[in-house]
Amino acid sequence: MPVSCSAYGCKNRRTILSKHRGITFHQFPKDPGLRKAWILAFRRLDFKPSNKTVLCSDHFMQADFDRTGQTVRLREGVIPSVFASFPNHLKRRPIKARSTKTSRRALEPIKDPIPAPKCSEPPKPAVSDHHYALDPAQVKKKLSDAQARIEELERQLRNAKDRERRQKQVLKSLLERLEERGMLSEAIEIELLQESD
């Protein structure tokens, strides 16, 4: 049974003719994060790819391929981006800039709170009967670094909980205003309140 591309409106199938045209077919990645990014790029409602679901090479940029070997492969971390057969409302993708300080900070890479020690000279042997003894100064420094990181994470958690509480208050006030104007049924209001709790 010929393999077909699973993209919306794409009619490419794995045949001798498509092979001569240079069209290759690629399975969805096994990595969960990259797989989710592919599914989002697909823009198909409730789409769940199987292990046999493929996407043809027409949906990738030329720079996305590694053609150094005999087999044409996708480069690591590549996401499909060319969907000419999409309807117009799916082609336009609004890119909204991050506006708040928190959302901009979320895009920054996370630094390792406890970097690996750089040893320019061999470690000095600890004064101990055992070869596996720890240096108390290094252990104390690592512990204080870890405690500082925990305090920072706890502060971020408190801030996130405060933001969530404020958003729930805004939602409740909006629901009350909609109900006052008669634009909200009681069943929908109960359902929305249950989901927000």
GROMACS .gro file of C-alpha atoms in nm:
model
  197
    1MET     CA    1   0.000   0.000   0.000
    2PRO     CA    2   0.156   0.336  -0.102
    3VAL     CA    3   0.242   0.582   0.170
    4SER     CA    4   0.072   0.921   0.145
    5CYS     CA    5   0.167   1.256   0.292
    6SER     CA    6  -0.063   1.342   0.583
    7ALA     CA    7  -0.058   1.723   0.538
    8TYR     CA    8  -0.386   1.898   0.457
    9GLY     CA    9  -0.449   1.904   0.080
   10CYS     CA   10  -0.118   1.736  -0.011
   11LYS     CA   11  -0.156   1.462  -0.269
   12ASN     CA   12   0.202   1.330  -0.271
   13ARG     CA   13   0.238   0.954  -0.244
   14ARG     CA   14   0.546   0.736  -0.224
   15THR     CA   15   0.576   0.605  -0.580
   16ILE     CA   16   0.853   0.559  -0.835
   17LEU     CA   17   0.749   0.888  -0.998
   18SER     CA   18   0.772   1.082  -0.669
   19LYS     CA   19   1.112   0.923  -0.601
   20HIS     CA   20   1.240   1.041  -0.940
   21ARG     CA   21   1.107   1.391  -0.862
   22GLY     CA   22   1.319   1.387  -0.544
   23ILE     CA   23   1.028   1.380  -0.299
   24THR     CA   24   1.116   1.207   0.027
   25PHE     CA   25   0.887   1.103   0.311
   26HIS     CA   26   0.969   1.149   0.678
   27GLN     CA   27   0.805   0.997   0.987
   28PHE     CA   28   0.699   1.207   1.282
   29PRO     CA   29   0.979   1.240   1.541
   30LYS     CA   30   0.979   1.020   1.849
   31ASP     CA   31   1.085   1.309   2.078
   32PRO     CA   32   0.760   1.428   2.249
   33GLY     CA   33   0.846   1.799   2.235
   34LEU     CA   34   0.943   1.798   1.868
   35ARG     CA   35   0.648   1.574   1.783
   36LYS     CA   36   0.412   1.827   1.947
   37ALA     CA   37   0.575   2.110   1.748
   38TRP     CA   38   0.512   1.916   1.424
   39ILE     CA   39   0.147   1.858   1.521
   40LEU     CA   40   0.101   2.230   1.595
   41ALA     CA   41   0.257   2.319   1.258
   42PHE     CA   42   0.006   2.082   1.092
   43ARG     CA   43  -0.293   2.284   1.218
   44ARG     CA   44  -0.534   1.994   1.200
   45LEU     CA   45  -0.796   1.968   1.471
   46ASP     CA   46  -0.753   1.663   1.700
   47PHE     CA   47  -0.472   1.524   1.483
   48LYS     CA   48  -0.288   1.232   1.642
   49PRO     CA   49  -0.016   1.082   1.423
   50SER     CA   50   0.064   0.712   1.441
   51ASN     CA   51   0.410   0.560   1.411
   52LYS     CA   52   0.349   0.520   1.035
   53THR     CA   53   0.227   0.877   0.968
   54VAL     CA   54   0.462   1.060   0.730
   55LEU     CA   55   0.514   1.407   0.588
   56CYS     CA   56   0.668   1.468   0.246
   57SER     CA   57   0.972   1.684   0.176
   58ASP     CA   58   0.758   1.954   0.008
   59HIS     CA   59   0.670   2.085   0.356
   60PHE     CA   60   1.029   2.164   0.457
   61MET     CA   61   1.279   2.430   0.350
   62GLN     CA   62   1.584   2.318   0.150
   63ALA     CA   63   1.809   2.412   0.442
   64ASP     CA   64   1.621   2.162   0.663
   65PHE     CA   65   1.776   1.862   0.485
   66ASP     CA   66   2.105   1.684   0.535
   67ARG     CA   67   2.203   1.549   0.193
   68THR     CA   68   2.562   1.451   0.279
   69GLY     CA   69   2.500   1.075   0.284
   70GLN     CA   70   2.319   0.839   0.051
   71THR     CA   71   1.995   0.891   0.242
   72VAL     CA   72   1.827   1.230   0.258
   73ARG     CA   73   1.763   1.308   0.624
   74LEU     CA   74   1.609   1.596   0.814
   75ARG     CA   75   1.845   1.798   1.031
   76GLU     CA   76   1.797   1.770   1.406
   77GLY     CA   77   1.513   1.978   1.556
   78VAL     CA   78   1.357   2.077   1.221
   79ILE     CA   79   0.986   2.170   1.213
   80PRO     CA   80   0.777   2.165   0.890
   81SER     CA   81   0.699   2.517   0.773
   82VAL     CA   82   0.586   2.506   0.407
   83PHE     CA   83   0.215   2.437   0.361
   84ALA     CA   84   0.109   2.576   0.024
   85SER     CA   85  -0.213   2.372   0.021
   86PHE     CA   86  -0.346   2.534   0.341
   87PRO     CA   87  -0.653   2.755   0.306
   88ASN     CA   88  -0.576   3.128   0.336
   89HIS     CA   89  -0.700   3.161   0.695
   90LEU     CA   90  -0.447   2.898   0.808
   91LYS     CA   91  -0.153   3.037   0.610
   92ARG     CA   92  -0.140   3.367   0.792
   93ARG     CA   93   0.006   3.318   1.132
   94PRO     CA   94   0.007   3.624   1.355
   95ILE     CA   95   0.328   3.654   1.551
   96LYS     CA   96   0.257   3.836   1.870
   97ALA     CA   97   0.552   3.992   2.048
   98ARG     CA   98   0.594   3.920   2.414
   99SER     CA   99   0.492   4.231   2.603
  100THR     CA  100   0.524   4.165   2.975
  101LYS     CA  101   0.846   4.138   3.169
  102THR     CA  102   0.753   3.789   3.290
  103SER     CA  103   0.674   3.657   2.943
  104ARG     CA  104   0.999   3.798   2.804
  105ARG     CA  105   1.187   3.639   3.092
  106ALA     CA  106   1.023   3.306   3.012
  107LEU     CA  107   1.201   3.308   2.675
  108GLU     CA  108   1.544   3.350   2.834
  109PRO     CA  109   1.750   3.031   2.873
  110ILE     CA  110   1.775   2.895   3.226
  111LYS     CA  111   2.125   2.911   3.370
  112ASP     CA  112   2.252   2.611   3.561
  113PRO     CA  113   2.231   2.721   3.927
  114ILE     CA  114   2.526   2.506   4.029
  115PRO     CA  115   2.795   2.515   3.760
  116ALA     CA  116   3.052   2.240   3.743
  117PRO     CA  117   3.375   2.336   3.917
  118LYS     CA  118   3.665   2.427   3.687
  119CYS     CA  119   3.979   2.253   3.804
  120SER     CA  120   4.300   2.403   3.669
  121GLU     CA  121   4.513   2.210   3.913
  122PRO     CA  122   4.458   1.864   4.061
  123PRO     CA  123   4.246   1.860   4.377
  124LYS     CA  124   4.431   1.856   4.704
  125PRO     CA  125   4.387   1.536   4.898
  126ALA     CA  126   4.160   1.575   5.196
  127VAL     CA  127   4.303   1.503   5.536
  128SER     CA  128   4.115   1.185   5.599
  129ASP     CA  129   4.156   0.813   5.624
  130HIS     CA  130   3.931   0.764   5.323
  131HIS     CA  131   3.996   0.847   4.957
  132TYR     CA  132   3.629   0.932   4.905
  133ALA     CA  133   3.606   1.207   5.168
  134LEU     CA  134   3.443   1.535   5.062
  135ASP     CA  135   3.592   1.881   5.093
  136PRO     CA  136   3.371   2.064   5.347
  137ALA     CA  137   3.423   2.405   5.180
  138GLN     CA  138   3.296   2.278   4.843
  139VAL     CA  139   2.999   2.104   5.003
  140LYS     CA  140   2.908   2.418   5.197
  141LYS     CA  141   2.927   2.633   4.882
  142LYS     CA  142   2.710   2.390   4.684
  143LEU     CA  143   2.457   2.379   4.968
  144SER     CA  144   2.433   2.759   4.993
  145ASP     CA  145   2.396   2.785   4.612
  146ALA     CA  146   2.118   2.526   4.618
  147GLN     CA  147   1.939   2.707   4.904
  148ALA     CA  148   1.957   3.036   4.714
  149ARG     CA  149   1.811   2.867   4.406
  150ILE     CA  150   1.528   2.716   4.615
  151GLU     CA  151   1.443   3.059   4.758
  152GLU     CA  152   1.434   3.209   4.407
  153LEU     CA  153   1.206   2.930   4.281
  154GLU     CA  154   0.975   2.970   4.583
  155ARG     CA  155   0.950   3.346   4.510
  156GLN     CA  156   0.864   3.272   4.146
  157LEU     CA  157   0.600   3.021   4.258
  158ARG     CA  158   0.441   3.278   4.494
  159ASN     CA  159   0.431   3.532   4.211
  160ALA     CA  160   0.270   3.281   3.977
  161LYS     CA  161   0.004   3.195   4.237
  162ASP     CA  162  -0.068   3.565   4.289
  163ARG     CA  163  -0.110   3.614   3.913
  164GLU     CA  164  -0.346   3.315   3.897
  165ARG     CA  165  -0.554   3.451   4.186
  166ARG     CA  166  -0.584   3.792   4.017
  167GLN     CA  167  -0.690   3.631   3.687
  168LYS     CA  168  -0.961   3.432   3.866
  169GLN     CA  169  -1.093   3.752   4.023
  170VAL     CA  170  -1.103   3.921   3.682
  171LEU     CA  171  -1.287   3.622   3.535
  172LYS     CA  172  -1.547   3.626   3.813
  173SER     CA  173  -1.610   3.998   3.771
  174LEU     CA  174  -1.647   3.953   3.393
  175LEU     CA  175  -1.896   3.672   3.446
  176GLU     CA  176  -2.095   3.889   3.687
  177ARG     CA  177  -2.109   4.173   3.433
  178LEU     CA  178  -2.220   3.937   3.156
  179GLU     CA  179  -2.492   3.796   3.382
  180GLU     CA  180  -2.613   4.145   3.475
  181ARG     CA  181  -2.655   4.226   3.107
  182GLY     CA  182  -2.834   3.898   3.044
  183MET     CA  183  -2.567   3.770   2.808
  184LEU     CA  184  -2.480   3.458   3.008
  185SER     CA  185  -2.695   3.162   3.097
  186GLU     CA  186  -2.676   3.016   3.446
  187ALA     CA  187  -2.556   2.675   3.322
  188ILE     CA  188  -2.263   2.826   3.133
  189GLU     CA  189  -2.170   3.041   3.432
  190ILE     CA  190  -2.162   2.737   3.664
  191GLU     CA  191  -1.954   2.543   3.413
  192LEU     CA  192  -1.703   2.829   3.372
  193LEU     CA  193  -1.672   2.878   3.747
  194GLN     CA  194  -1.611   2.506   3.800
  195GLU     CA  195  -1.338   2.506   3.534
  196SER     CA  196  -1.165   2.808   3.687
  197ASP     CA  197  -1.149   2.648   4.037
   0.00000   0.00000   0.00000
